[in-house]
Every structure is written in C-alpha cells, then in structure tokens.
JSON list of C-alpha atoms and ligand atoms in Angstrom, two decimals:
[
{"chain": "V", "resi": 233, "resn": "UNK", "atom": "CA", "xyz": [-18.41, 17.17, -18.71]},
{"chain": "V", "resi": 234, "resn": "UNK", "atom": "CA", "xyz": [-16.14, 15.53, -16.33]},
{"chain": "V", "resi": 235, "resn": "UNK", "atom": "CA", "xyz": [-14.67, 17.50, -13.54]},
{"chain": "V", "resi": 236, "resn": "UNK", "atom": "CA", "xyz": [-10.85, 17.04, -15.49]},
{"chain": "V", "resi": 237, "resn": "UNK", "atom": "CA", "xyz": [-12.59, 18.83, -18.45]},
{"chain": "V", "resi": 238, "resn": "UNK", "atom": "CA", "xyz": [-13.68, 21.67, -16.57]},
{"chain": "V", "resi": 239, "resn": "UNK", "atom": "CA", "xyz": [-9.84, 22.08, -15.02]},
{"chain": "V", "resi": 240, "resn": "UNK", "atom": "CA", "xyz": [-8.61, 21.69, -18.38]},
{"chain": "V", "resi": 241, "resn": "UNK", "atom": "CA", "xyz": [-10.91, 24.51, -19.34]},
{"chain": "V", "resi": 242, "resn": "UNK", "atom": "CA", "xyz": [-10.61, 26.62, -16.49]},
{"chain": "V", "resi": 243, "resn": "UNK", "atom": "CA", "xyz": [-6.40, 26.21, -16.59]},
{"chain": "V", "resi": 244, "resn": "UNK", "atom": "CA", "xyz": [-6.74, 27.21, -20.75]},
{"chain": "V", "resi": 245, "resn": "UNK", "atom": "CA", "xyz": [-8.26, 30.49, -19.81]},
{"chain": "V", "resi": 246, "resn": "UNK", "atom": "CA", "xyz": [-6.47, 31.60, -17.61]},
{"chain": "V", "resi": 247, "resn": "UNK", "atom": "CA", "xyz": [-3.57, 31.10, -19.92]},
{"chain": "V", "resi": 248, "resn": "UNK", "atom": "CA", "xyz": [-5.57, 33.26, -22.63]},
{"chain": "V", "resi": 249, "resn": "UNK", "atom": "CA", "xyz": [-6.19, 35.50, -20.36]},
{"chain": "V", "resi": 250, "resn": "UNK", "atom": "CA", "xyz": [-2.32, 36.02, -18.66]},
{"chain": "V", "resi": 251, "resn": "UNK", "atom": "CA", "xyz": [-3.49, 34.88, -15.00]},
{"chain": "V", "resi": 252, "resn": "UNK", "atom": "CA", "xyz": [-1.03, 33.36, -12.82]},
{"chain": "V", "resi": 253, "resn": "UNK", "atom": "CA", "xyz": [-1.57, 29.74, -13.25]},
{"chain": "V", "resi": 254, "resn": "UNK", "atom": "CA", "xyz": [-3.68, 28.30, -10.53]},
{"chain": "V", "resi": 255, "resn": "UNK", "atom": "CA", "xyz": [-5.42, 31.37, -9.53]},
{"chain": "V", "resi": 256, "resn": "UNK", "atom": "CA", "xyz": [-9.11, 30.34, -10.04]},
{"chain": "V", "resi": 257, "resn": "UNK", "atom": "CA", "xyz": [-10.47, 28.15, -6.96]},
{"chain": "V", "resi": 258, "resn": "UNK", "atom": "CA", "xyz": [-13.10, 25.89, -8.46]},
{"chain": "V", "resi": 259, "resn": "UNK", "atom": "CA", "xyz": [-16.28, 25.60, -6.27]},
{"chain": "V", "resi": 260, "resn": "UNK", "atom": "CA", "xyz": [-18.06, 22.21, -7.71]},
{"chain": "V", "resi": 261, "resn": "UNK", "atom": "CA", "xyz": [-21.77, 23.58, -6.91]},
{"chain": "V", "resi": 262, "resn": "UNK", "atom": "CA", "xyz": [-23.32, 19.95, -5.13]},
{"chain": "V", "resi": 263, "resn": "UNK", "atom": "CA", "xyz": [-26.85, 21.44, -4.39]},
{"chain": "V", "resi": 264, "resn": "UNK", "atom": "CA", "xyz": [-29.77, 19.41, -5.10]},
{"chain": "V", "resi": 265, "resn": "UNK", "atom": "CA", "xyz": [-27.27, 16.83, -6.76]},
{"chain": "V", "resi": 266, "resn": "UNK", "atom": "CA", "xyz": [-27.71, 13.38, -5.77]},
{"chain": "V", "resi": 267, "resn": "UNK", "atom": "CA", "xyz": [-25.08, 11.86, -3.45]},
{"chain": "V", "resi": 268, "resn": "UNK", "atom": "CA", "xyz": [-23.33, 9.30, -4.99]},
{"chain": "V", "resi": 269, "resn": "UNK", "atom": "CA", "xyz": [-22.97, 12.31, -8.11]},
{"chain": "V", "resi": 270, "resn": "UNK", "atom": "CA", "xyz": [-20.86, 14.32, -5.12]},
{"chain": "V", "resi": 271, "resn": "UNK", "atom": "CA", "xyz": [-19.18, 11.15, -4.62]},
{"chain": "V", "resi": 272, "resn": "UNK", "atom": "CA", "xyz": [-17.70, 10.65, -7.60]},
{"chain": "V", "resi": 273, "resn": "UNK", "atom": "CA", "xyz": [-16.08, 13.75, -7.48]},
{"chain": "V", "resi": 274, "resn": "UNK", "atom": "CA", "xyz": [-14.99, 13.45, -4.30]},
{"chain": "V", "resi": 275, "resn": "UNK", "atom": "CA", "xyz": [-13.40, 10.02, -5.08]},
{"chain": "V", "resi": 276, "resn": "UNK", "atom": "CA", "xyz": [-11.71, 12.02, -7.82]},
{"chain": "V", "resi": 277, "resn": "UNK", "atom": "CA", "xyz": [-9.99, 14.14, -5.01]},
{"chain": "V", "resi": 278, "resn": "UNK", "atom": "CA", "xyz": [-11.70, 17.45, -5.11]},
{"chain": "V", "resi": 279, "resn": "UNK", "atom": "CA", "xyz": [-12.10, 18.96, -1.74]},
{"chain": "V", "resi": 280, "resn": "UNK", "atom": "CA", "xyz": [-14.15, 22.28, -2.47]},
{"chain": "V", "resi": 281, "resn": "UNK", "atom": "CA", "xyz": [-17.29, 22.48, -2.50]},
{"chain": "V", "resi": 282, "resn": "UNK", "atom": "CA", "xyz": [-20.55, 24.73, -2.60]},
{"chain": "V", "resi": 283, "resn": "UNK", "atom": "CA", "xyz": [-24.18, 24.89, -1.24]},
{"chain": "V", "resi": 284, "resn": "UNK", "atom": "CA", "xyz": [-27.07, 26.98, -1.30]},
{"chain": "V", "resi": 285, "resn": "UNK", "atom": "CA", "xyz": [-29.04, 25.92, 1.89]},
{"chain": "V", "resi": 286, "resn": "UNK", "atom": "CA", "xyz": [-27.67, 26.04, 5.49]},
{"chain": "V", "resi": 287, "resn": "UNK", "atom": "CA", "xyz": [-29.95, 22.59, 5.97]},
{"chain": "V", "resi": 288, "resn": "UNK", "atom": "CA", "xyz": [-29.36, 20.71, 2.85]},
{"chain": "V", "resi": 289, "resn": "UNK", "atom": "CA", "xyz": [-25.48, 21.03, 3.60]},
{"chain": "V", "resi": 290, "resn": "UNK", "atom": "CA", "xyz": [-26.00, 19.69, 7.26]},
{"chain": "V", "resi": 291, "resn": "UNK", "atom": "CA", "xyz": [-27.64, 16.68, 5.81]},
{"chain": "V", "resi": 292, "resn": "UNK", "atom": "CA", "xyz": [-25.00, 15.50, 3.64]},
{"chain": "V", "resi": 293, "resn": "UNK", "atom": "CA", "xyz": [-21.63, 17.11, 4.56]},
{"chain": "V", "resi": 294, "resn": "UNK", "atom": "CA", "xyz": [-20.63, 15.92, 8.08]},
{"chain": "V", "resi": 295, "resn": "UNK", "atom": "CA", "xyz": [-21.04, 12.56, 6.82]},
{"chain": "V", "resi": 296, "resn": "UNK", "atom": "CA", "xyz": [-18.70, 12.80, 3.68]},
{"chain": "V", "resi": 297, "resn": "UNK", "atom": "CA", "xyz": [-16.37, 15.09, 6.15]},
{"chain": "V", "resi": 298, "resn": "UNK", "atom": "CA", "xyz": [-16.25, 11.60, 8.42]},
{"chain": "V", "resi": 299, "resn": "UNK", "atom": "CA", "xyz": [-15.13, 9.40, 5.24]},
{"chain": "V", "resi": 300, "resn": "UNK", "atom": "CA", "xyz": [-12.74, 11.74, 2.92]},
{"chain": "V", "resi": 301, "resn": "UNK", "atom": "CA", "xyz": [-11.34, 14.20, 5.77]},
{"chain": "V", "resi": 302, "resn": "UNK", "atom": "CA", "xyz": [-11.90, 17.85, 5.57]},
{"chain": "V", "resi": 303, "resn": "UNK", "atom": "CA", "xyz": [-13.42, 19.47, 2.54]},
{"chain": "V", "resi": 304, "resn": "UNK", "atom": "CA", "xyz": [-13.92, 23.68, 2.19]},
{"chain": "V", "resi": 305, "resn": "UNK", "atom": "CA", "xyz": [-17.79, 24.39, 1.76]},
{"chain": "V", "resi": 306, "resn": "UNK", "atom": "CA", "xyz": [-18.89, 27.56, 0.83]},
{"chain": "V", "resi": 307, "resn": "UNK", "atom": "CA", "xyz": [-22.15, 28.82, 1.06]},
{"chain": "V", "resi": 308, "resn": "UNK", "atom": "CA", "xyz": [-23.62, 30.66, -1.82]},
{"chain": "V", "resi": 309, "resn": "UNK", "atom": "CA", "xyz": [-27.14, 31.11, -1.06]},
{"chain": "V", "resi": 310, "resn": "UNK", "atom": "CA", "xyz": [-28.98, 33.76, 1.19]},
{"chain": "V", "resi": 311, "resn": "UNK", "atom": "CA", "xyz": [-28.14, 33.38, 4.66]},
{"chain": "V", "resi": 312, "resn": "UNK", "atom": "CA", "xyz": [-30.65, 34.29, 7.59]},
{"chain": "V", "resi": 313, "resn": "UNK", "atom": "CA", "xyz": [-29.54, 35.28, 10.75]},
{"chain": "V", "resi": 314, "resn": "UNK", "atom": "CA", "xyz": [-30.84, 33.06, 12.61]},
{"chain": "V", "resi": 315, "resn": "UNK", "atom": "CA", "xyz": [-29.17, 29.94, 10.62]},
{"chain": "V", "resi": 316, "resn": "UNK", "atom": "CA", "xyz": [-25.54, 31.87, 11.08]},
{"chain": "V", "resi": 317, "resn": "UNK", "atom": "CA", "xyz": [-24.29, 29.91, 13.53]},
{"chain": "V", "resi": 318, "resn": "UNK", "atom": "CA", "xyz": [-24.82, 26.67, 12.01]},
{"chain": "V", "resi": 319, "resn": "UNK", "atom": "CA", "xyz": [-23.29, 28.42, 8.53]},
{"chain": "V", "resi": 320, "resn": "UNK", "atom": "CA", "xyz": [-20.26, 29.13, 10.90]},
{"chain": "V", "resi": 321, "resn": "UNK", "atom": "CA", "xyz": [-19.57, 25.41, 11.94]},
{"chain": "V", "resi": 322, "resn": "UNK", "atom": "CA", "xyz": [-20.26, 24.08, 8.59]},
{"chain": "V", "resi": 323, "resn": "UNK", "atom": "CA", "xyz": [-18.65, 26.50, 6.16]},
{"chain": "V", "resi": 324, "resn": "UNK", "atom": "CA", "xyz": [-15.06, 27.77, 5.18]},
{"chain": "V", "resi": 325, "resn": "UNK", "atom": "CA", "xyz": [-16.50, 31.18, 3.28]},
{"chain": "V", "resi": 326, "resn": "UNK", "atom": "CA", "xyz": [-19.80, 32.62, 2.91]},
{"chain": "V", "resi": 327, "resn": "UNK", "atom": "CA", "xyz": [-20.61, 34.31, -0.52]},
{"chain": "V", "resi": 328, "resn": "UNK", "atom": "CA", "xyz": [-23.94, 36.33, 0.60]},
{"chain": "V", "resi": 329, "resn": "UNK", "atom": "CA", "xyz": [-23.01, 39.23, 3.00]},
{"chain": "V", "resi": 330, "resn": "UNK", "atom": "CA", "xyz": [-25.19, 41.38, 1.96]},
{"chain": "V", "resi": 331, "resn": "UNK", "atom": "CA", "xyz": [-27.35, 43.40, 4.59]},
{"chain": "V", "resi": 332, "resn": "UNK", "atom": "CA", "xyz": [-26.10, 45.31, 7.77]},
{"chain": "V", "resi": 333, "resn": "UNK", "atom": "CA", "xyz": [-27.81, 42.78, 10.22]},
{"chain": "V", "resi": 334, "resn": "UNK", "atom": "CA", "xyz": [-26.04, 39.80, 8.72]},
{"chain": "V", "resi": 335, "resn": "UNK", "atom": "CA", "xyz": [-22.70, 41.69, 9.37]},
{"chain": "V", "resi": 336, "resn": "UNK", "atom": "CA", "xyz": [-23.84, 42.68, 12.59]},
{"chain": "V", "resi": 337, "resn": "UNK", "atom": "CA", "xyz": [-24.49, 39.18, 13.72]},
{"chain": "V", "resi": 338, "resn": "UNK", "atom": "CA", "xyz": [-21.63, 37.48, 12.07]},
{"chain": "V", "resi": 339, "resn": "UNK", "atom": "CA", "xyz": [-19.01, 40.37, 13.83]},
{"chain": "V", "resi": 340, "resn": "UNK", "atom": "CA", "xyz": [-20.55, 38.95, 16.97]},
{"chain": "V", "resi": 341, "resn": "UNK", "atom": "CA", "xyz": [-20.27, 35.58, 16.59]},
{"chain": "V", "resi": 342, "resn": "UNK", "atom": "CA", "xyz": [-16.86, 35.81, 15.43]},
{"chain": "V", "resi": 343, "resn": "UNK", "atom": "CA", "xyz": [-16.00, 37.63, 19.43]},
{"chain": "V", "resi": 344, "resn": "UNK", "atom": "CA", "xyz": [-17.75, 34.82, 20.47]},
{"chain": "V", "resi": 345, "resn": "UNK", "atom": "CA", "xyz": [-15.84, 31.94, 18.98]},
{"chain": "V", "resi": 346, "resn": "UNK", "atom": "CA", "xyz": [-12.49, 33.60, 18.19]},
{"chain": "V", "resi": 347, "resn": "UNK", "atom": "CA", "xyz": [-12.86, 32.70, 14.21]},
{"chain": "V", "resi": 348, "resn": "UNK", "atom": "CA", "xyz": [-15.22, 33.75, 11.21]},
{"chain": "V", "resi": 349, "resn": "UNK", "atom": "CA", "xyz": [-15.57, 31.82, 7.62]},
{"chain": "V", "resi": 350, "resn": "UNK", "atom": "CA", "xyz": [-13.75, 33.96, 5.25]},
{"chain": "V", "resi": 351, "resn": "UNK", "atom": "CA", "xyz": [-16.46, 36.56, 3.55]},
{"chain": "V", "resi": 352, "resn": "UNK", "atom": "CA", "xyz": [-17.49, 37.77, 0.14]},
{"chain": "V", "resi": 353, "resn": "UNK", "atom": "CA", "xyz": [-20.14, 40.59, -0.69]},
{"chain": "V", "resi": 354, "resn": "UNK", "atom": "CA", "xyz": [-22.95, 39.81, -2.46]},
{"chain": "V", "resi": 355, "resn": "UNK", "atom": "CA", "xyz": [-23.42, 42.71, -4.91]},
{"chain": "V", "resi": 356, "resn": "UNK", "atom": "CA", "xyz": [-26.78, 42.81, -7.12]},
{"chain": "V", "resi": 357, "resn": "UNK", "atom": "CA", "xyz": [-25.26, 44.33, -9.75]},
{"chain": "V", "resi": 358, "resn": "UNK", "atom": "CA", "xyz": [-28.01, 44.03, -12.39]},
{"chain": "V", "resi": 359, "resn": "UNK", "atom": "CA", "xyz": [-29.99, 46.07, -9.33]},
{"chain": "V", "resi": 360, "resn": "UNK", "atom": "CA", "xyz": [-32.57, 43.23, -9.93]},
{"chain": "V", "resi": 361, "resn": "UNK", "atom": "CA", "xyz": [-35.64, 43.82, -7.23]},
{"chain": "V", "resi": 362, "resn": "UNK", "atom": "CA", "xyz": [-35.76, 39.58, -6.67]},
{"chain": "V", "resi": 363, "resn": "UNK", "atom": "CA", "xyz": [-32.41, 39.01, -6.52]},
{"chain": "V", "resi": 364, "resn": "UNK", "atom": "CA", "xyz": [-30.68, 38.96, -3.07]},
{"chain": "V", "resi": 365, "resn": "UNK", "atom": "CA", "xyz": [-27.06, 41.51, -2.60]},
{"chain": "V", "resi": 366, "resn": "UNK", "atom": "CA", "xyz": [-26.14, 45.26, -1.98]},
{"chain": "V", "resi": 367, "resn": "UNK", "atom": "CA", "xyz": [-27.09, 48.10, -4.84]},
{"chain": "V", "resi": 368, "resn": "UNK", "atom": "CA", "xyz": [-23.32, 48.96, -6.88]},
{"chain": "V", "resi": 369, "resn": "UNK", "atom": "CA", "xyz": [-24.11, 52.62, -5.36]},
{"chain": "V", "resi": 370, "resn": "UNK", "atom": "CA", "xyz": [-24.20, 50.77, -1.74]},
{"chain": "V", "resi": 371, "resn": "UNK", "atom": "CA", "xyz": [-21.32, 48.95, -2.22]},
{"chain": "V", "resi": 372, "resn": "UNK", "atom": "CA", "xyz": [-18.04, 50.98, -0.79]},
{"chain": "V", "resi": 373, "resn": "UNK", "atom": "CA", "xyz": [-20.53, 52.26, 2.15]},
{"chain": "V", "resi": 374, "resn": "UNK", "atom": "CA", "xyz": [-21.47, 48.36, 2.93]},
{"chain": "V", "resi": 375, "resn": "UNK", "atom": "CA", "xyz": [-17.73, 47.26, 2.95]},
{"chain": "V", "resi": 376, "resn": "UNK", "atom": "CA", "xyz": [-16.02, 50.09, 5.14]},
{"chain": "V", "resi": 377, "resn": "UNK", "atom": "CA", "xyz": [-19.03, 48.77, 7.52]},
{"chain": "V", "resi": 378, "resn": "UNK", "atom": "CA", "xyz": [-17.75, 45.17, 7.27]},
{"chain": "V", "resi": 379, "resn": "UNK", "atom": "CA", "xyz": [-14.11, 46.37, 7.52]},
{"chain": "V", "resi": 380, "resn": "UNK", "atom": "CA", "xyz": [-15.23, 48.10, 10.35]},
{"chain": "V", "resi": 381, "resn": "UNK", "atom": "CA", "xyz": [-16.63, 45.57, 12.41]},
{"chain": "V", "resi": 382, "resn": "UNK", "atom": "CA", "xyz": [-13.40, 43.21, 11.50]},
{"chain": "V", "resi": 383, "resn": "UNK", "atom": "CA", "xyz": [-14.76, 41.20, 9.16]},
{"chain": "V", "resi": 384, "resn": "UNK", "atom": "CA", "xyz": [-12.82, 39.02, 7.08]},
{"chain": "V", "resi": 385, "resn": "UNK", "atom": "CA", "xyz": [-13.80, 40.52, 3.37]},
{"chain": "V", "resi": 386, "resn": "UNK", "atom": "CA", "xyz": [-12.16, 38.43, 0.68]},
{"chain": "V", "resi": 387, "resn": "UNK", "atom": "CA", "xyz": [-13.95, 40.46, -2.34]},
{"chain": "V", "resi": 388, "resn": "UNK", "atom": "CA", "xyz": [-17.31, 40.99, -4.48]},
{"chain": "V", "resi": 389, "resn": "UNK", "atom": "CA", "xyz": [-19.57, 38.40, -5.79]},
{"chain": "V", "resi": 390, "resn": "UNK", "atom": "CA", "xyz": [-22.13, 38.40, -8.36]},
{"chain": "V", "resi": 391, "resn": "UNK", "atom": "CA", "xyz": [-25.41, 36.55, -10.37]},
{"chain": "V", "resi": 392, "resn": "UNK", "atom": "CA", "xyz": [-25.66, 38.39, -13.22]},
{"chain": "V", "resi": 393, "resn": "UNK", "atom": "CA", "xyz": [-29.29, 39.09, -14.87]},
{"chain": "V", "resi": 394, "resn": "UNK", "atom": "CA", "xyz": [-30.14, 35.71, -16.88]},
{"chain": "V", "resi": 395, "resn": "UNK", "atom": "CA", "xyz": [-30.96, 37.19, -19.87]},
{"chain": "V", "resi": 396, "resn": "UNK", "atom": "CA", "xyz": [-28.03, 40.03, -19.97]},
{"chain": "V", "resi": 397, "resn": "UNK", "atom": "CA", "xyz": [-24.42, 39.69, -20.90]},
{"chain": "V", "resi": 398, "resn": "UNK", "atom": "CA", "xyz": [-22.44, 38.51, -18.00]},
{"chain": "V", "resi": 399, "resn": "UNK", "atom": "CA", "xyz": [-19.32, 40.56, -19.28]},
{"chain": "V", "resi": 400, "resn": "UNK", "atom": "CA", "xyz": [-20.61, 43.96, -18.53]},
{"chain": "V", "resi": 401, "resn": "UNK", "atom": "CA", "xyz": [-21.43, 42.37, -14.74]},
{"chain": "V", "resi": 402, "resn": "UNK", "atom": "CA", "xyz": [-18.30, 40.90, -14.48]},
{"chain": "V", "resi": 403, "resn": "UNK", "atom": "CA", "xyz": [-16.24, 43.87, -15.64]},
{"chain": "V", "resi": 404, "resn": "UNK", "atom": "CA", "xyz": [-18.36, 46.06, -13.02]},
{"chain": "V", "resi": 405, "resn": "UNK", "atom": "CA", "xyz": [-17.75, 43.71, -10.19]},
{"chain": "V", "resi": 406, "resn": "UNK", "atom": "CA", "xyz": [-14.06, 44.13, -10.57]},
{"chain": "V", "resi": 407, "resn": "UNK", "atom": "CA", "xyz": [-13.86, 47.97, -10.50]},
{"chain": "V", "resi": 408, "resn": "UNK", "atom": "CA", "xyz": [-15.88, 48.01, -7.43]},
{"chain": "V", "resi": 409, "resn": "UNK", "atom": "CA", "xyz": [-13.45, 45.30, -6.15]},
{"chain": "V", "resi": 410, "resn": "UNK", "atom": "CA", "xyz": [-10.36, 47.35, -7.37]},
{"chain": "V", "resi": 411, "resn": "UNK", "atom": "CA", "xyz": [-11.61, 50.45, -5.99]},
{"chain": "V", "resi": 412, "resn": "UNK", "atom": "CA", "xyz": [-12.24, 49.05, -2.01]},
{"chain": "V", "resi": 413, "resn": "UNK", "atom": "CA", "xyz": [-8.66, 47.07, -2.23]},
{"chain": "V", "resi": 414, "resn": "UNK", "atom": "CA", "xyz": [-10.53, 43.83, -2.28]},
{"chain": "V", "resi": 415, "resn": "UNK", "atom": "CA", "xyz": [-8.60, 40.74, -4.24]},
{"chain": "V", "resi": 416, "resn": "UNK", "atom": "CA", "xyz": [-11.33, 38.34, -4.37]},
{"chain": "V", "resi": 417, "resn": "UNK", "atom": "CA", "xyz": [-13.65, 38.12, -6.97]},
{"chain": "V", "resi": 418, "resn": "UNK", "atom": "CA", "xyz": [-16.55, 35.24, -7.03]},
{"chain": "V", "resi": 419, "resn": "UNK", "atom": "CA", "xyz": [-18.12, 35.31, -9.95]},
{"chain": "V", "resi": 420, "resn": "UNK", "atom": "CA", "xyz": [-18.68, 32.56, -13.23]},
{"chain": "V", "resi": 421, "resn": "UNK", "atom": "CA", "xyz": [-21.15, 29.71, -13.62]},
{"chain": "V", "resi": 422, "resn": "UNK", "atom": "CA", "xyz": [-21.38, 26.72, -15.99]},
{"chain": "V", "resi": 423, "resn": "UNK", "atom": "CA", "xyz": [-22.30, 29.13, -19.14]},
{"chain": "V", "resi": 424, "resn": "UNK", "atom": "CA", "xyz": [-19.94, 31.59, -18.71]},
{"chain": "V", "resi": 425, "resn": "UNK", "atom": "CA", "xyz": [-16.96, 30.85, -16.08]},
{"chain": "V", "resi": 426, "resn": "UNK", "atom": "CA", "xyz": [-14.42, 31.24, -18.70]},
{"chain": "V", "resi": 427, "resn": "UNK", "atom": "CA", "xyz": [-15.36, 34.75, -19.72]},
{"chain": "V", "resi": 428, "resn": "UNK", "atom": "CA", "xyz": [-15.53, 35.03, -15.71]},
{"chain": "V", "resi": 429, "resn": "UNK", "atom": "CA", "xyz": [-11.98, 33.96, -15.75]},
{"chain": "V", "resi": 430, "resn": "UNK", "atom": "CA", "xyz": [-10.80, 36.78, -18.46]},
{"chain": "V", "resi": 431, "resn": "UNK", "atom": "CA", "xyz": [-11.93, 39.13, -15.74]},
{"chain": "V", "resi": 432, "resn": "UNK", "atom": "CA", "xyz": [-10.07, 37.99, -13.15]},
{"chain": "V", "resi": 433, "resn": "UNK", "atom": "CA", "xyz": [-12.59, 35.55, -11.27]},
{"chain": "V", "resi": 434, "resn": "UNK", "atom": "CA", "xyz": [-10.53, 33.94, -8.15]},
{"chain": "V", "resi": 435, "resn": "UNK", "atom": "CA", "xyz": [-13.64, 32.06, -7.53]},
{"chain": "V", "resi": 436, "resn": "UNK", "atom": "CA", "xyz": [-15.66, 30.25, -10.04]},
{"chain": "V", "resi": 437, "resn": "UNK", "atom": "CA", "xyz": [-18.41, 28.71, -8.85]},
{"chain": "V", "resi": 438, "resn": "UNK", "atom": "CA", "xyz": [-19.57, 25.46, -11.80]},
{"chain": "V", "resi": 439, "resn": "UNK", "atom": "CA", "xyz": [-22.35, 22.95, -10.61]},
{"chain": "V", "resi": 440, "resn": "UNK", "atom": "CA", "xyz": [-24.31, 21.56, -13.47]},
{"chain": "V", "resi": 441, "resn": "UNK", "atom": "CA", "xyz": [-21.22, 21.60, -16.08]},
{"chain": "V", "resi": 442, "resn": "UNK", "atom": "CA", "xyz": [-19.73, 19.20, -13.42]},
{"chain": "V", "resi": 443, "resn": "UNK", "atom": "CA", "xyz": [-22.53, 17.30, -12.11]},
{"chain": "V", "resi": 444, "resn": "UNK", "atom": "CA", "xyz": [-25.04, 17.34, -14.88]},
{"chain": "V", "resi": 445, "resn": "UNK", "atom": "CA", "xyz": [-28.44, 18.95, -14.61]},
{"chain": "V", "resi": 446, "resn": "UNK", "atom": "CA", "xyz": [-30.19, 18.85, -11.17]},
{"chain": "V", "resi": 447, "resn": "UNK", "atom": "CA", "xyz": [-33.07, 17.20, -9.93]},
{"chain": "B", "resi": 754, "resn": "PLP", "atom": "C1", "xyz": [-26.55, 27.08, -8.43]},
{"chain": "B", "resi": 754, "resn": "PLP", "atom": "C2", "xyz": [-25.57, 28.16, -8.33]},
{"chain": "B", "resi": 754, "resn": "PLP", "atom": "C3", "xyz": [-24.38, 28.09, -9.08]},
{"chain": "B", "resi": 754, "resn": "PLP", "atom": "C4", "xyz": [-24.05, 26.99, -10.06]},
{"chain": "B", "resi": 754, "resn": "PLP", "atom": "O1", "xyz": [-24.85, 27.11, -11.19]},
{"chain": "B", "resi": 754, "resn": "PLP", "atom": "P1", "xyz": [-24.58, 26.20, -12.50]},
{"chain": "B", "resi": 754, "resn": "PLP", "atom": "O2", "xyz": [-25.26, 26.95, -13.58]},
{"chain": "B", "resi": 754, "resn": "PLP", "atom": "O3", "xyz": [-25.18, 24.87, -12.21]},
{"chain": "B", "resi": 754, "resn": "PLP", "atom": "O4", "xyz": [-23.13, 26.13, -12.69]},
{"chain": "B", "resi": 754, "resn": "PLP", "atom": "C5", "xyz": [-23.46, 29.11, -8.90]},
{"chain": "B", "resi": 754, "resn": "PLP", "atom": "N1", "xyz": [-23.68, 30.14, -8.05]},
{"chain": "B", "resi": 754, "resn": "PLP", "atom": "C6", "xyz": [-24.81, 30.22, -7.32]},
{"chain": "B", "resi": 754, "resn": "PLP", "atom": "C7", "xyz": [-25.00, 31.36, -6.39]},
{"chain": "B", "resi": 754, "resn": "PLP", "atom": "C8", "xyz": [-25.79, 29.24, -7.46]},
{"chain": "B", "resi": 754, "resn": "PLP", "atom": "O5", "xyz": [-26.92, 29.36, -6.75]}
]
C-alpha cells in the first residue's frame, strides 16, 4: 500500500463511522524500516512519525529533522527512566506511561525544562503478563496520579492480544477513556486501524501497511 491508500482508507472510515473528518492523526510506524523507505514518505510530505526505541530514533531523526524541517515523533515503545530525557528532546508524545516511576520522573523533568511531550497511558488491556501498560482495574487510580503531578494526559492506548479480537479491546479502551474525561484514544495497527477508527481512534498508529514488512 502506498501511504495515499492508507489516507484514502483511513478518511472512508471515518465517514462510515460519522467522525468529524480529519480526526484520526496517522502515525507512519518507521521502526526497523530502512531509510530511504522513511524517505519516500517523507518526500511525499508526511510529517508524523513513530518509533519504538529511544536509540534507533536518535540515529536517524535529527538528520531527516536537518533536511525536511520539523516532523512530530512519537514514541510507542517502553520507555526507561533513565532514557527520558533523551525521549523528551526527541519526541512530540509518548504512548507508554505506564508505571508510577516513569510519571514521577517525567513530572520532574517537565519543572526542569518548563515543557513535557504530550502523554498517553499505556493500558494492558488483554492483562497480558509480557506485555508492557497499567491493569484496566489500575487505570482511573494511575491517571488521577498523572493528573496530579500535571502531566499532560492526552488519553488511553492499547496492543491488543494477537490472537483476540481487537474490537472488544478497542471498545474497552474507550469507556475507560470516557469515564477519566480523556479525548485521546491511540489505538489501530495495519490489520485492524479501520475497525480502530469505528471506535473512535484519534491516533492510529500503521507501519508495515505503509512501509511494507520490516527487516
Ligand atoms: C510496530 C508497532 C506498530 C505498527 O505495527 P504494524 O503492524 O506494522 O502496523 C504500532 N504500534 C506499536 C506499539 C508498535 O510497536
């Protein structure tokens, strides 16, 4: 697929689905794709981006920052404390809040610079004992904490189980969303960001429908 198909796509569901026109932010997922792959894109004008790893996104992003201006990065992967600063220089919004600590040091490097990347919550909603975010039951606790500590919460964000259907994920993400006030909702990959879309993903996050399968 070309990126233009995946717009097409992603601007068709949301009129199947009654959403505002324009309301879903595609993240093009560039990890482990090879460069001149994110170049393409990039040629083709898209400025928003995603990453798993802290140090893979320092390798290749200041560079393409230098030749086609400023791009939004998000960071979608786990993030250790002890990488948070660099996340903060590099990236627009962080999708993987999910433990006390992180929030702890982010809230404290925000004093200390006067700014913080926008924020979602991870939430592990498929309570999967691998898989990185907050337990559903953990979930309004965890965000009154963030809130607390003046944390820039955009919303909820989700994996769901491989081998379950994403629907049932989705649908719980956005009542735990609704119920804490929270607008954003980052959730959708290449197999299913359209039924993402139907309910009411504002952040779809598509790499290999985009960039073809990685390395
Ligand atoms: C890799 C990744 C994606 C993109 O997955 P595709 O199936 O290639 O679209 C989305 N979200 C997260 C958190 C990822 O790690």
């Amino acid at each position: 697929m070309t990126l233009s198909d995946i717009t097409a796509r992603i601007d068709h569901a949301e009129k199947q689905a009654d959403r505002t026109p324009g309301s879903t932010r595609l993240i093009a997922v560039s990890k482990m794709q090879p460069l001149e792959r994110v170049e393409a894109v990039l040629d083709q004008g898209h400025r928003c981006f995603g990453e798993n790893r802290v140090q893979e996104a320092a390798g290749k992003w200041p560079e393409f920052r230098d030749r086609f201006g400023p791009v939004d990065l998000h960071l979608l992967g786990p993030l250790q404390t002890n990488k948070a600063r660099q996340a903060f220089d590099l990236f627009q919004v962080i999708h993987s809040l999910d433990r006390p600590k992180l929030a702890q040091t982010l809230a404290r490097l925000a004093q200390e610079t006067g700014q913080c990347p926008d924020l979602f919550i991870q939430v592990n909603t498929g309570e999967e004992p691998q898989k990185a975010g907050v337990l559903p039951t953990d979930v309004d606790g965890f965000v009154a904490e963030c809130q607390a500590l003046d944390l820039p919460v955009l919303g909820l964000m989700c994996i769901p189980p491989a081998e379950e259907e994403p629907s049932l994920h989705f649908a719980l993400l956005a009542k735990m969303a609704a119920r804490n006030g929270l607008a954003g909702l980052s959730m959708g990959m290449s197999g299913d960001f359209e039924t993402a879309i139907s309910f009411g993903a504002t952040h779809v996050r598509v790499g290999s429908a985009i960039f073809g399968a990685r390395a």
